[in-house]
Coordinates of N, CA and C in Angstrom, one line a residue:
Chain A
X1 N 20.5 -23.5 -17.7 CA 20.8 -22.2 -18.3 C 22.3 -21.9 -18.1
X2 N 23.5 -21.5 -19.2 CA 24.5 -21.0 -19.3 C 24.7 -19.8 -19.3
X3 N 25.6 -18.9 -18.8 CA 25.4 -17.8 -19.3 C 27.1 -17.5 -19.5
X4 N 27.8 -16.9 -20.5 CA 28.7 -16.8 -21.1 C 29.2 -15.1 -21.2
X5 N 30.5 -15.0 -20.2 CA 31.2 -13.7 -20.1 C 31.9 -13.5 -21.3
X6 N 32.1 -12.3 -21.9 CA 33.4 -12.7 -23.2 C 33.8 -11.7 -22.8
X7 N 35.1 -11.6 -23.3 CA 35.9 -10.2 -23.6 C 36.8 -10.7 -24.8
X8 N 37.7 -9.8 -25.2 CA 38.7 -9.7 -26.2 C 39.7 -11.0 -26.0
X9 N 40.3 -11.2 -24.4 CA 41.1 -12.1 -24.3 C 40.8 -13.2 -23.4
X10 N 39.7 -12.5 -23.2 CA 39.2 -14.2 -22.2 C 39.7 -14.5 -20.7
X11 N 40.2 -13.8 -20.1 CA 40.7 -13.2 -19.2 C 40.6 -12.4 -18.3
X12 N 40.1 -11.3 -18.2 CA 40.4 -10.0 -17.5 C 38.9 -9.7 -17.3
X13 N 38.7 -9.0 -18.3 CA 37.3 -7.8 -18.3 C 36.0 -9.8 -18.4
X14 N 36.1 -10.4 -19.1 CA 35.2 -11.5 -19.1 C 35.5 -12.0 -17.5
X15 N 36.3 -12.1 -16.7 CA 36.6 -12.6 -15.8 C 35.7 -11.7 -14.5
X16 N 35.9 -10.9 -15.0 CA 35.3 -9.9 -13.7 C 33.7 -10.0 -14.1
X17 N 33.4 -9.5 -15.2 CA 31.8 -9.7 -15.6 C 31.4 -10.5 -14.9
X18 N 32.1 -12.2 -15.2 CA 31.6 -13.2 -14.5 C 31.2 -13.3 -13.0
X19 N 32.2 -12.8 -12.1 CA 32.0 -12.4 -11.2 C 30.8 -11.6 -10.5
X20 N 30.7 -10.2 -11.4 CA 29.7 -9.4 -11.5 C 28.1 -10.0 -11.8
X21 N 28.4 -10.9 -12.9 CA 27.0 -12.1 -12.8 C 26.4 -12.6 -11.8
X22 N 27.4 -13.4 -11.4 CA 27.0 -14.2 -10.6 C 26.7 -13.6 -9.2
X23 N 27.1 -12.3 -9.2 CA 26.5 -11.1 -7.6 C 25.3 -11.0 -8.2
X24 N 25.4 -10.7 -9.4 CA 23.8 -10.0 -10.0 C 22.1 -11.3 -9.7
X25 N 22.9 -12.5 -10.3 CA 21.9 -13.9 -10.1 C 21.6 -13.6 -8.8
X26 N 22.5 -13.5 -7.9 CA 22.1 -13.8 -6.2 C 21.3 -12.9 -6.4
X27 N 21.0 -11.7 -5.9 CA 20.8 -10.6 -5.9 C 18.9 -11.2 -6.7
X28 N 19.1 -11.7 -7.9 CA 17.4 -11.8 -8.4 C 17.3 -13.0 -7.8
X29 N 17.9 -14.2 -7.2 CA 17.6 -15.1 -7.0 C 17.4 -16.1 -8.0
X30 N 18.3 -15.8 -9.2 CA 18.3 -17.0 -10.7 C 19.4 -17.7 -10.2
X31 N 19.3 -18.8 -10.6 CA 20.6 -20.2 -10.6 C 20.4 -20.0 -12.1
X32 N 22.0 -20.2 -12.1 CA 22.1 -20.3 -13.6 C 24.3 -20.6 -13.5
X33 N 24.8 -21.4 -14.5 CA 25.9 -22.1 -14.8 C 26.7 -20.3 -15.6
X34 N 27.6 -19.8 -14.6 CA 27.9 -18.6 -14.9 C 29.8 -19.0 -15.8
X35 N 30.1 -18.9 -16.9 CA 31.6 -19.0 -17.5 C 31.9 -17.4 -18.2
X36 N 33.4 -17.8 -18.6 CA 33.7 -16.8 -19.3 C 34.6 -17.4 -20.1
X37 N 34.7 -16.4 -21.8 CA 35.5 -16.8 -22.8 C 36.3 -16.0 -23.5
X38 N 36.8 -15.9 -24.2 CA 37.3 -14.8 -25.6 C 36.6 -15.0 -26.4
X39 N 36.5 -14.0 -26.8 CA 35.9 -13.6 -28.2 C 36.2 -14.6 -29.3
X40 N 37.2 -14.9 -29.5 CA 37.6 -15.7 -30.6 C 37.4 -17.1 -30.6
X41 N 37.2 -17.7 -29.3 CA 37.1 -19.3 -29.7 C 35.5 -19.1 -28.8
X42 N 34.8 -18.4 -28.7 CA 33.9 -18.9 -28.5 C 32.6 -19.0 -29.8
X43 N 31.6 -20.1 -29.2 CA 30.2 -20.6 -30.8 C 29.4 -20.6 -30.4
X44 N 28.4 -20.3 -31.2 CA 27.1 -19.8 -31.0 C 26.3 -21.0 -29.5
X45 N 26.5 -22.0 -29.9 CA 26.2 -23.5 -28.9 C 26.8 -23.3 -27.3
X46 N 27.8 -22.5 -27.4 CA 28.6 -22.7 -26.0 C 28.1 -22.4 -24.6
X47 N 26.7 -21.6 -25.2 CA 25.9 -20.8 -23.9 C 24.8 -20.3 -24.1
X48 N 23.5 -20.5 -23.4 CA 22.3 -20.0 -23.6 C 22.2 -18.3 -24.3
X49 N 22.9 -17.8 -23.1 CA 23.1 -16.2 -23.3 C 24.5 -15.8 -23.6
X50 N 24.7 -14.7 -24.1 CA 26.9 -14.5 -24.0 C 26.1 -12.9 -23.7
X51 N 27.1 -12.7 -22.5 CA 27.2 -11.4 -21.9 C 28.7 -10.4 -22.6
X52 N 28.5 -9.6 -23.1 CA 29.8 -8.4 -23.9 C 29.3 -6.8 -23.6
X53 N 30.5 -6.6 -23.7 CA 30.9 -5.2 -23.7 C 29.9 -4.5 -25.3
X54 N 29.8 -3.6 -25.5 CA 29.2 -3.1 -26.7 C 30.0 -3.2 -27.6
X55 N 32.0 -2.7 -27.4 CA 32.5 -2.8 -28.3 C 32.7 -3.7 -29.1
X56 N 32.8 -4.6 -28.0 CA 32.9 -6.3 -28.5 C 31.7 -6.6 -29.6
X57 N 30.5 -6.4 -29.3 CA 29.3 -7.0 -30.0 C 29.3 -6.5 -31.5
X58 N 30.1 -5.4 -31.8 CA 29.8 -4.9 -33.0 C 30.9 -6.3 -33.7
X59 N 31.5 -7.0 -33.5 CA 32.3 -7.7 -33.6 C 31.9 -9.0 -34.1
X60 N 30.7 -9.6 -33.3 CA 30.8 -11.0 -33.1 C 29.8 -11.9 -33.9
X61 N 29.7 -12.5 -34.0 CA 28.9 -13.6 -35.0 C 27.6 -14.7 -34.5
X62 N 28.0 -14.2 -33.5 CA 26.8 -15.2 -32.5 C 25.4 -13.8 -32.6
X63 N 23.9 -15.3 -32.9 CA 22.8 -14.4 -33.1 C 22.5 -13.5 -32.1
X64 N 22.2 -12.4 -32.6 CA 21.7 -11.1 -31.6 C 20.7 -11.9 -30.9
X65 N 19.6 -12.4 -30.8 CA 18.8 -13.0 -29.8 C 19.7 -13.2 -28.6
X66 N 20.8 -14.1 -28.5 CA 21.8 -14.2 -27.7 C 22.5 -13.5 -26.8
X67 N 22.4 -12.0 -27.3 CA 22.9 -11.3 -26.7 C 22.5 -10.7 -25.6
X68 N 23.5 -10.0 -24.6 CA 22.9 -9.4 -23.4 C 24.1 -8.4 -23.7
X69 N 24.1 -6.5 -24.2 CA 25.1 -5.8 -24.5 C 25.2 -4.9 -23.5
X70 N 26.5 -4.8 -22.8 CA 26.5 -4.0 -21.6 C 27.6 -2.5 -21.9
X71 N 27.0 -1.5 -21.5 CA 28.0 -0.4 -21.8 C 29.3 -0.7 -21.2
X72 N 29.0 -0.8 -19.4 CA 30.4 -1.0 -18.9 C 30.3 -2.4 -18.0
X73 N 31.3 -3.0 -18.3 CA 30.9 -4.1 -17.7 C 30.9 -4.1 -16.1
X74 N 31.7 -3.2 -14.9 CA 31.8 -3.3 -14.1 C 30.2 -2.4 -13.3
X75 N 29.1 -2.2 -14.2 CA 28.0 -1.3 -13.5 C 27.7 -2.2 -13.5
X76 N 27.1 -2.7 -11.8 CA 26.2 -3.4 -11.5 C 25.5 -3.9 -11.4
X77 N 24.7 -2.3 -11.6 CA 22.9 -2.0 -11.9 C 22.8 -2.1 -13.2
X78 N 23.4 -1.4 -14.1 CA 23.3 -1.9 -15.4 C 23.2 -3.1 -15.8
X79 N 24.2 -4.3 -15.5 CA 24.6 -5.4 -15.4 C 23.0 -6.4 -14.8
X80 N 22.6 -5.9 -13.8 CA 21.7 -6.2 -13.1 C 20.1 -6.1 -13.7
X81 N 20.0 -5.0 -14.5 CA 18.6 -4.4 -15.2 C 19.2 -5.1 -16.5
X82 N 19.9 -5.2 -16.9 CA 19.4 -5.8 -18.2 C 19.6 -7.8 -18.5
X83 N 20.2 -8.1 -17.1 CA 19.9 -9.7 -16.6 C 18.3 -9.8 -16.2
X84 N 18.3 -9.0 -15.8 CA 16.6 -9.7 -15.0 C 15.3 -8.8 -16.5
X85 N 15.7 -8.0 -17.4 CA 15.0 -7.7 -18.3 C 15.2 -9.0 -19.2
X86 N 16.2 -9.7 -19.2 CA 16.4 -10.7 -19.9 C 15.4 -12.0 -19.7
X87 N 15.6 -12.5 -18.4 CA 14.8 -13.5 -18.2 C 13.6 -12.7 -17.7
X88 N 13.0 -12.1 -17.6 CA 11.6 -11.7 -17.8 C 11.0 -11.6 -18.9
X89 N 11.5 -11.6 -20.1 CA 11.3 -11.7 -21.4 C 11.3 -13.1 -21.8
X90 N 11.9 -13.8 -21.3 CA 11.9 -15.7 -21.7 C 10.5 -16.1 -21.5
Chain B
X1 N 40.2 -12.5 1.5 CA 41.1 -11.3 0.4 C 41.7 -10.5 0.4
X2 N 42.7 -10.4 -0.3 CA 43.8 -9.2 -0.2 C 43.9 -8.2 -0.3
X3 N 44.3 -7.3 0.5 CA 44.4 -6.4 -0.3 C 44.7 -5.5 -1.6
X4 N 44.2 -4.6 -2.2 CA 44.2 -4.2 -3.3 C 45.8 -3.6 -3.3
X5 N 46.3 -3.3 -2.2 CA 47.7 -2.8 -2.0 C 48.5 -3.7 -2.2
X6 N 48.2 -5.0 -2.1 CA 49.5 -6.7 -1.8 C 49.7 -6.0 -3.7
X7 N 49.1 -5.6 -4.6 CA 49.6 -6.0 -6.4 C 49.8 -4.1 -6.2
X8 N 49.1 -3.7 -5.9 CA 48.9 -1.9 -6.3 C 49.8 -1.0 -5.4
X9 N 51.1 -1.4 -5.0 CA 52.1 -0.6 -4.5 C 52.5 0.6 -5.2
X10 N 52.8 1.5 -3.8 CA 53.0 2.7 -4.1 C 54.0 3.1 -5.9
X11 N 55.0 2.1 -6.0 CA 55.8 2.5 -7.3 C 54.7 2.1 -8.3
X12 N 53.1 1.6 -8.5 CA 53.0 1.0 -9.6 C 51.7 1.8 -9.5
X13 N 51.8 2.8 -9.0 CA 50.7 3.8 -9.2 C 51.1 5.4 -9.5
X14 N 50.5 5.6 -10.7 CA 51.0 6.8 -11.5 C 49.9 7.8 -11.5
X15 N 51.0 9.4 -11.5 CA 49.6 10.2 -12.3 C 50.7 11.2 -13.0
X16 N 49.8 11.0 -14.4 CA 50.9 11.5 -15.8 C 49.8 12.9 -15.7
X17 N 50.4 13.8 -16.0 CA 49.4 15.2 -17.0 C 48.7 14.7 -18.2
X18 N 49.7 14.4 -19.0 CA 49.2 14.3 -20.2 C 50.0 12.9 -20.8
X19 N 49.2 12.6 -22.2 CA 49.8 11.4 -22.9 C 49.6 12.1 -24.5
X20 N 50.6 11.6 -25.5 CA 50.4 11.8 -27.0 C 48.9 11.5 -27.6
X21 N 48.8 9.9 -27.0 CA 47.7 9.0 -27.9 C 47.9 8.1 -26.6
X22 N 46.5 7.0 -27.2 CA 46.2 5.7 -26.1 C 47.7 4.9 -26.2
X23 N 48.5 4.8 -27.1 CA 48.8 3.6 -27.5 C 50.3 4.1 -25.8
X24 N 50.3 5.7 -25.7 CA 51.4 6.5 -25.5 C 50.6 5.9 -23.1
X25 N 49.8 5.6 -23.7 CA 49.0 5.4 -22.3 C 48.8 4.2 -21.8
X26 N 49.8 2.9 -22.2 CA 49.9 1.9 -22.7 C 51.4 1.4 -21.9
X27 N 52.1 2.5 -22.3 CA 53.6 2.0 -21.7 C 53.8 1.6 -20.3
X28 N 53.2 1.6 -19.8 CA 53.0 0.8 -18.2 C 54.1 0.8 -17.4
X29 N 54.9 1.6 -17.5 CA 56.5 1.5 -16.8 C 56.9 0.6 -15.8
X30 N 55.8 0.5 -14.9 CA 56.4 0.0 -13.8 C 56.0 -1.6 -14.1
X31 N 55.0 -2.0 -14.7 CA 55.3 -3.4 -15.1 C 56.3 -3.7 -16.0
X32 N 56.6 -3.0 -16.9 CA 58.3 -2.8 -17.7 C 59.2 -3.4 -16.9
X33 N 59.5 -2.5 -16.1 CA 60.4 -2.1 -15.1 C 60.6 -3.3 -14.5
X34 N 59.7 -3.8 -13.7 CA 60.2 -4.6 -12.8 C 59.9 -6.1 -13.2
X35 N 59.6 -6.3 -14.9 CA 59.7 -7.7 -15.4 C 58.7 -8.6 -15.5
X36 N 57.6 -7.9 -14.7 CA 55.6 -8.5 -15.1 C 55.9 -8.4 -16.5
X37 N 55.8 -7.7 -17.1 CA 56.0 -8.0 -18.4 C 56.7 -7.8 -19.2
X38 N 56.8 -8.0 -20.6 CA 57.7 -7.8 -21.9 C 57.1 -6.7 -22.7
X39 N 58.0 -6.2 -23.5 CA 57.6 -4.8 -23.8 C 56.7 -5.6 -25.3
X40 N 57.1 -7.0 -25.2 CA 55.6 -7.2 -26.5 C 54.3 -8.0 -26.0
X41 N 54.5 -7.6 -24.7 CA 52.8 -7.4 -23.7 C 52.3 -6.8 -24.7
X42 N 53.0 -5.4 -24.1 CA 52.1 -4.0 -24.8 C 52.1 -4.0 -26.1
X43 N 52.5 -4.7 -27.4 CA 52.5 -4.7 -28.8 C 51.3 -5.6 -28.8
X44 N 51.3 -6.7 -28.3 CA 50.1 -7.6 -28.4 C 48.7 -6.8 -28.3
X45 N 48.8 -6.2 -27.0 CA 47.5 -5.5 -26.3 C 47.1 -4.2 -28.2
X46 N 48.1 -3.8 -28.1 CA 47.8 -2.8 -29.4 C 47.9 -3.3 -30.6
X47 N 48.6 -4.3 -30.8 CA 47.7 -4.9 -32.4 C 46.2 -5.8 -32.1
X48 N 45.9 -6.1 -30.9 CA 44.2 -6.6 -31.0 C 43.6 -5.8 -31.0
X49 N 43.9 -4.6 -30.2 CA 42.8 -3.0 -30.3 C 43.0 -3.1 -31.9
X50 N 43.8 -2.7 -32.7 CA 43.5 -2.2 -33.8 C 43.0 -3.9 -35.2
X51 N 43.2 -4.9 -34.2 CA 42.8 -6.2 -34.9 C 40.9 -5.9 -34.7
X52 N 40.8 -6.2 -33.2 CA 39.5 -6.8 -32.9 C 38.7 -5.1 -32.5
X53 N 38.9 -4.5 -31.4 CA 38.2 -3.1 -30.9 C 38.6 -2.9 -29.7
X54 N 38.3 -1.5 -28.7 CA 38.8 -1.4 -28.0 C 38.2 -2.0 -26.6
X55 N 38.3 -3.5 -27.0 CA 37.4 -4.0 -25.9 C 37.6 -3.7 -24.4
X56 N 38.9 -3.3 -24.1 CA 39.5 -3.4 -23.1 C 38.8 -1.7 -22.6
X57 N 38.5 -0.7 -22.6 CA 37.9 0.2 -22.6 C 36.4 -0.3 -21.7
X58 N 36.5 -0.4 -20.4 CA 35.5 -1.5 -19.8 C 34.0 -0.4 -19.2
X59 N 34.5 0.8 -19.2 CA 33.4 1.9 -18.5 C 33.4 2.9 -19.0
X60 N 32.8 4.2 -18.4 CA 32.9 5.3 -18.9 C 34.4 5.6 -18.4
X61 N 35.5 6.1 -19.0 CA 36.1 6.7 -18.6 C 37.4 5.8 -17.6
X62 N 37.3 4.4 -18.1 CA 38.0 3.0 -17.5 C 38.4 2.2 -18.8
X63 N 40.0 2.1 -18.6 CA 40.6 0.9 -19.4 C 41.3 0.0 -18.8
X64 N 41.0 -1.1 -19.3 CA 41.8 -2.0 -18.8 C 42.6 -3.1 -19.6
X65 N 43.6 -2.4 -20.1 CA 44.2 -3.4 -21.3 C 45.1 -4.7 -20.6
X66 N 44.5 -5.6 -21.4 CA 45.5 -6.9 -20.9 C 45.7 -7.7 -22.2
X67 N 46.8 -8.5 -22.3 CA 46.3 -9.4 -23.2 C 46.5 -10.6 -22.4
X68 N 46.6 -11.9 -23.2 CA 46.9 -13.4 -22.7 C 48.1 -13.2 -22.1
X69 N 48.0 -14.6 -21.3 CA 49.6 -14.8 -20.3 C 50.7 -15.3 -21.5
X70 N 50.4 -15.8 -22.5 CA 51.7 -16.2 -23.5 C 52.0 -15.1 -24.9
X71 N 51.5 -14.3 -24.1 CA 51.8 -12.9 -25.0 C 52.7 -12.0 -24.1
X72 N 53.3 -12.7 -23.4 CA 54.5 -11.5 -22.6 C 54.3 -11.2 -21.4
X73 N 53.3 -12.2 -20.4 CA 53.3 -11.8 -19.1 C 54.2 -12.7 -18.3
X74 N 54.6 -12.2 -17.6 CA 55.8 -13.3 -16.9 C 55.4 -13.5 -15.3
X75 N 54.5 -12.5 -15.1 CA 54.1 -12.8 -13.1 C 52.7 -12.0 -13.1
X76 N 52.2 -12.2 -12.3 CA 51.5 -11.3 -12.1 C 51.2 -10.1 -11.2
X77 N 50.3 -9.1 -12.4 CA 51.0 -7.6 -11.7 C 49.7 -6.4 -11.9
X78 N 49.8 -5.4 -11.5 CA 48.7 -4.3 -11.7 C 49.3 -3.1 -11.5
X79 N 48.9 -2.2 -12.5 CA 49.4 -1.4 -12.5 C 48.1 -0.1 -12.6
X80 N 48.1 1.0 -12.4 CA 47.4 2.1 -12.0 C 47.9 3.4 -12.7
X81 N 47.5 3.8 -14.0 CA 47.7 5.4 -14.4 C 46.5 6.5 -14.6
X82 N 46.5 7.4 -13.4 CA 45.3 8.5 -13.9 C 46.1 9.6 -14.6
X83 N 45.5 9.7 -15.6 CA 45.6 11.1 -16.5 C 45.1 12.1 -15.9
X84 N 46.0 13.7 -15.8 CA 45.4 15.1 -15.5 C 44.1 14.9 -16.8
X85 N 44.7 15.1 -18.3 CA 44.0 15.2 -19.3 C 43.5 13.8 -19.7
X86 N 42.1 13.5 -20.2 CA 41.7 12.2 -20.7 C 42.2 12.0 -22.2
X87 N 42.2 10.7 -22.5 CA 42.8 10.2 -24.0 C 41.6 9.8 -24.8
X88 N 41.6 9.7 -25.9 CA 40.5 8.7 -26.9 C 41.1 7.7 -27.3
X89 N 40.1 6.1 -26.7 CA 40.8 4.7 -27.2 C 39.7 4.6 -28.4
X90 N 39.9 5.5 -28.6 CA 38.1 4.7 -30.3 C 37.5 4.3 -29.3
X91 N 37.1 4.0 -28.3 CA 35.6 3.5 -28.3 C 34.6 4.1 -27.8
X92 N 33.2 3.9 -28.6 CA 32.3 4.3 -28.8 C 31.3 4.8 -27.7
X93 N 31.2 4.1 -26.7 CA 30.7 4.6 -25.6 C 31.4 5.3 -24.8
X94 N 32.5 4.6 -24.3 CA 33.1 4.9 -23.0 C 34.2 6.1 -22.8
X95 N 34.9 6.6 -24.3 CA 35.5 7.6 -24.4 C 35.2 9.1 -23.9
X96 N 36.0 10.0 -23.3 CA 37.7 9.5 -23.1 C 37.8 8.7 -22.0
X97 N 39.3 7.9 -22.0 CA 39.7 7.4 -21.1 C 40.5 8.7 -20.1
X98 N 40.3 8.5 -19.0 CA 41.5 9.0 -17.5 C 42.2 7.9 -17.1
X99 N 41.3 6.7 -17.1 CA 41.8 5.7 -15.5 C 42.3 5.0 -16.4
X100 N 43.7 4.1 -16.3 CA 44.1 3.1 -16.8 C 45.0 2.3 -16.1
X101 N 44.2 1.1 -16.0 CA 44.5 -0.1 -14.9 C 44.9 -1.2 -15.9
X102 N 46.6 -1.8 -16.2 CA 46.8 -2.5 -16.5 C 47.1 -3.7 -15.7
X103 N 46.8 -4.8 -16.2 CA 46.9 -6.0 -15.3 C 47.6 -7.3 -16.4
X104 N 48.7 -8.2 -15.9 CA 49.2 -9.4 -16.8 C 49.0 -10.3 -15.5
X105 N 48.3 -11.6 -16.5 CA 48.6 -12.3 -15.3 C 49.2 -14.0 -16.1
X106 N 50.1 -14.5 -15.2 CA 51.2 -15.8 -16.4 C 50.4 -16.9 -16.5
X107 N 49.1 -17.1 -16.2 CA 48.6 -18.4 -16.4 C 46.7 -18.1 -16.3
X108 N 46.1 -19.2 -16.0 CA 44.4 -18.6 -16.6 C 43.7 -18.7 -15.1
X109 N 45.0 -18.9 -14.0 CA 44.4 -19.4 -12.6 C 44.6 -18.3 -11.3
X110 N 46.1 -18.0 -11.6 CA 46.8 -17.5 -10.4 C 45.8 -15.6 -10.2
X111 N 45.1 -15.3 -11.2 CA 45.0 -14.1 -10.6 C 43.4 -13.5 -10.5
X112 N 43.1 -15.1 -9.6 CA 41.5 -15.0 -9.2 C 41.1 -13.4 -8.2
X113 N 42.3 -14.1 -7.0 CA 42.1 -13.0 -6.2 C 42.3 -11.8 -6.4
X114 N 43.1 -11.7 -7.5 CA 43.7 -10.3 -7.8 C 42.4 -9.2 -8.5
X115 N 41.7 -10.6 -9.5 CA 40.7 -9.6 -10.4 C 39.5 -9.4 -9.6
X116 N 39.3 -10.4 -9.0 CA 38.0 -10.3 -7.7 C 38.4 -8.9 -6.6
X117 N 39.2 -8.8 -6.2 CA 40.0 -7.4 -5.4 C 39.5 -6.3 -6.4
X118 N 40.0 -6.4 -7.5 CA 39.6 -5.2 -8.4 C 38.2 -4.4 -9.2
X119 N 38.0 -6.1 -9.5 CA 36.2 -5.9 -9.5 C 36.0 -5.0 -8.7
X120 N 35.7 -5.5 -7.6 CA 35.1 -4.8 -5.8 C 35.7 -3.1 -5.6
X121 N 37.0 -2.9 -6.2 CA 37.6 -1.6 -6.6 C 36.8 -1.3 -7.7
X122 N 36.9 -1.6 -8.4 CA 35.9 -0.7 -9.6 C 34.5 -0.6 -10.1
X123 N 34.2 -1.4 -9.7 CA 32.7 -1.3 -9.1 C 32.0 -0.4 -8.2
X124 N 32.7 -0.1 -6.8 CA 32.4 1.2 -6.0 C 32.4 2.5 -6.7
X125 N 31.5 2.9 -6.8 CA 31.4 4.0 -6.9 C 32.3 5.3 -6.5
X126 N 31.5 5.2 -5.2 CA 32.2 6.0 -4.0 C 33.8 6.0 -4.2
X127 N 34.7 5.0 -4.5 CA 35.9 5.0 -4.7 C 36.3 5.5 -6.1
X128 N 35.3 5.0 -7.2 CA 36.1 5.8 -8.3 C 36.1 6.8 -8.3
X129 N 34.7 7.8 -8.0 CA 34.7 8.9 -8.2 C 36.0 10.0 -7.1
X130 N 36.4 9.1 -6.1 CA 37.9 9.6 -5.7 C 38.9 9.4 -6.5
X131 N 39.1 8.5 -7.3 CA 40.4 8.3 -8.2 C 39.7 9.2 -9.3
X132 N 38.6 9.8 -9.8 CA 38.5 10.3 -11.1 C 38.9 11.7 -10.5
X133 N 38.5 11.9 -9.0 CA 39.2 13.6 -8.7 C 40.4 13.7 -8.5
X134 N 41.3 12.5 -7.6 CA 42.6 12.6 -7.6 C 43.4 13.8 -8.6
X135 N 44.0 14.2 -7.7 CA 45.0 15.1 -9.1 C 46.5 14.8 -9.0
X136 N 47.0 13.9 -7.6 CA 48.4 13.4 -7.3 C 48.3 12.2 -7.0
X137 N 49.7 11.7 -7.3 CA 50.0 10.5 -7.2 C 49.8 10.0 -5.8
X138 N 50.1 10.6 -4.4 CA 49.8 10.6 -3.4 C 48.5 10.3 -2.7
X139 N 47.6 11.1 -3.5 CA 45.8 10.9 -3.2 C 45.5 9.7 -4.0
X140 N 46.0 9.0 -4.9 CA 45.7 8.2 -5.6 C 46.3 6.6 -4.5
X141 N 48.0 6.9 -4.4 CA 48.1 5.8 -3.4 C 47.2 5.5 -2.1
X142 N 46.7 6.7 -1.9 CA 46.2 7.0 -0.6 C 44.5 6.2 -0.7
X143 N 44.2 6.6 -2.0 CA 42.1 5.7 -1.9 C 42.9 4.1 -2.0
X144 N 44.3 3.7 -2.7 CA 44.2 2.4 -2.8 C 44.6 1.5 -1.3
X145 N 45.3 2.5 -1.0 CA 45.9 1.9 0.5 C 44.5 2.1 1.7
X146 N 43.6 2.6 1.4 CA 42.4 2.8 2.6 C 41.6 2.1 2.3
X147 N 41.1 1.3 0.5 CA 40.5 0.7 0.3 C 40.9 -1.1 0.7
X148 N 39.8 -1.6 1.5 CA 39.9 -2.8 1.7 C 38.6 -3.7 2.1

């Protein structure tokens, strides 16, 4: 399992999500291969799931199945409830 | 880990009244100033908002505009502006902005610790909701210098 941060530049706000992921995994106890990208060079192939901002998603080309859309990326719990709604749904 | 103070010194933390527009909320002085970045940082960061969206707009009421390190960052740096009055970045959730935390950093490595530090800053709760009451630049240096 991959799971794939984005933001606009691939850097910053994806960089921290990642971070925030991978608190979140510990936390349900999933292992899972946590990266982050920009928006623009990332493909549908690159990652099981891609984690974004909402703004971002109205943007992107990768299937909505794929998606995991977060209002803010620095909530947690948000962050947290809709990871573990995710793989409870698989 | 560092502290949030080693990048967030007293000069690179602001509190404006007011701003025109986002773009006016953007000018980042003190990374100007002291050569983190190039004033076409900030042109980069504002033709992708109006290229791609306001991705950088990260919470309710949080922005965090950055662009790439070969878009004008020369070191790495953070900077801190609360608004008296909030701005509209267009986006759809999270508008208005107050908080604006710019950050450049010159390469894809050097500013592990810096964003992990800030994560942990903005993520607390308890701490933003002191920077969203802040009303001086003083009370503002003051949550970043006690946060650690």
């Amino acid at each position: 399992m991959k799971i794939m941060a984005v933001c606009g530049a691939g850097l910053g706000s994806s960089f921290m999500m990642e971070m925030n992921i991978k608190k979140v995994l510990k936390n349900l106890n999933i292992s899972a291969n946590v990266e982050h990208s920009d928006l623009g060079s990332v493909t549908p192939d690159a990652a099981d799931v891609f984690v974004m901002g909402r703004d971002i998603a109205y943007s992107t080309n990768l299937p909505e199945s794929k998606l995991i859309v977060v209002n803010s990326i620095i909530d947690i719990k948000e962050l947290e409830a809709k990871i573990s709604d995710y793989f409870q749904k698989k | 880990m560092s502290a949030l103070s080693t990048w967030l010194n007293e000069s690179h933390i602001q509190y404006v009244n007011a701003v025109d527009d986002w773009q006016a909320a953007l000018v980042a002085r003190p990374l100007l100033n002291d050569g983190t970045i190039t004033a076409d940082y900030v042109a980069n960061i504002i033709k992708q908002r109006q290229a791609v969206c306001p991705y950088f707009v990260i919470a309710p009421r949080i922005a965090m505009p950055h662009a790439r390190p070969e878009e004008g960052a020369n070191k790495l740096g953070l900077s801190l502006l609360k608004l008296r009055d909030s701005v509209s970045f267009g986006s759809q959730e999270n508008d208005p902005v107050d908080v604006i935390v710019m950050f450049a950093a010159p390469d894809k490595n050097s500013h592990v610790e810096l964003i992990s530090t800030l994560a942990e800053f903005l993520s607390d709760d308890n701490v933003m909701d002191k920077v969203f009451k802040a009303q001086s630049q003083p009370e503002l240096s003051k949550i970043v210098n006690d946060f650690n």
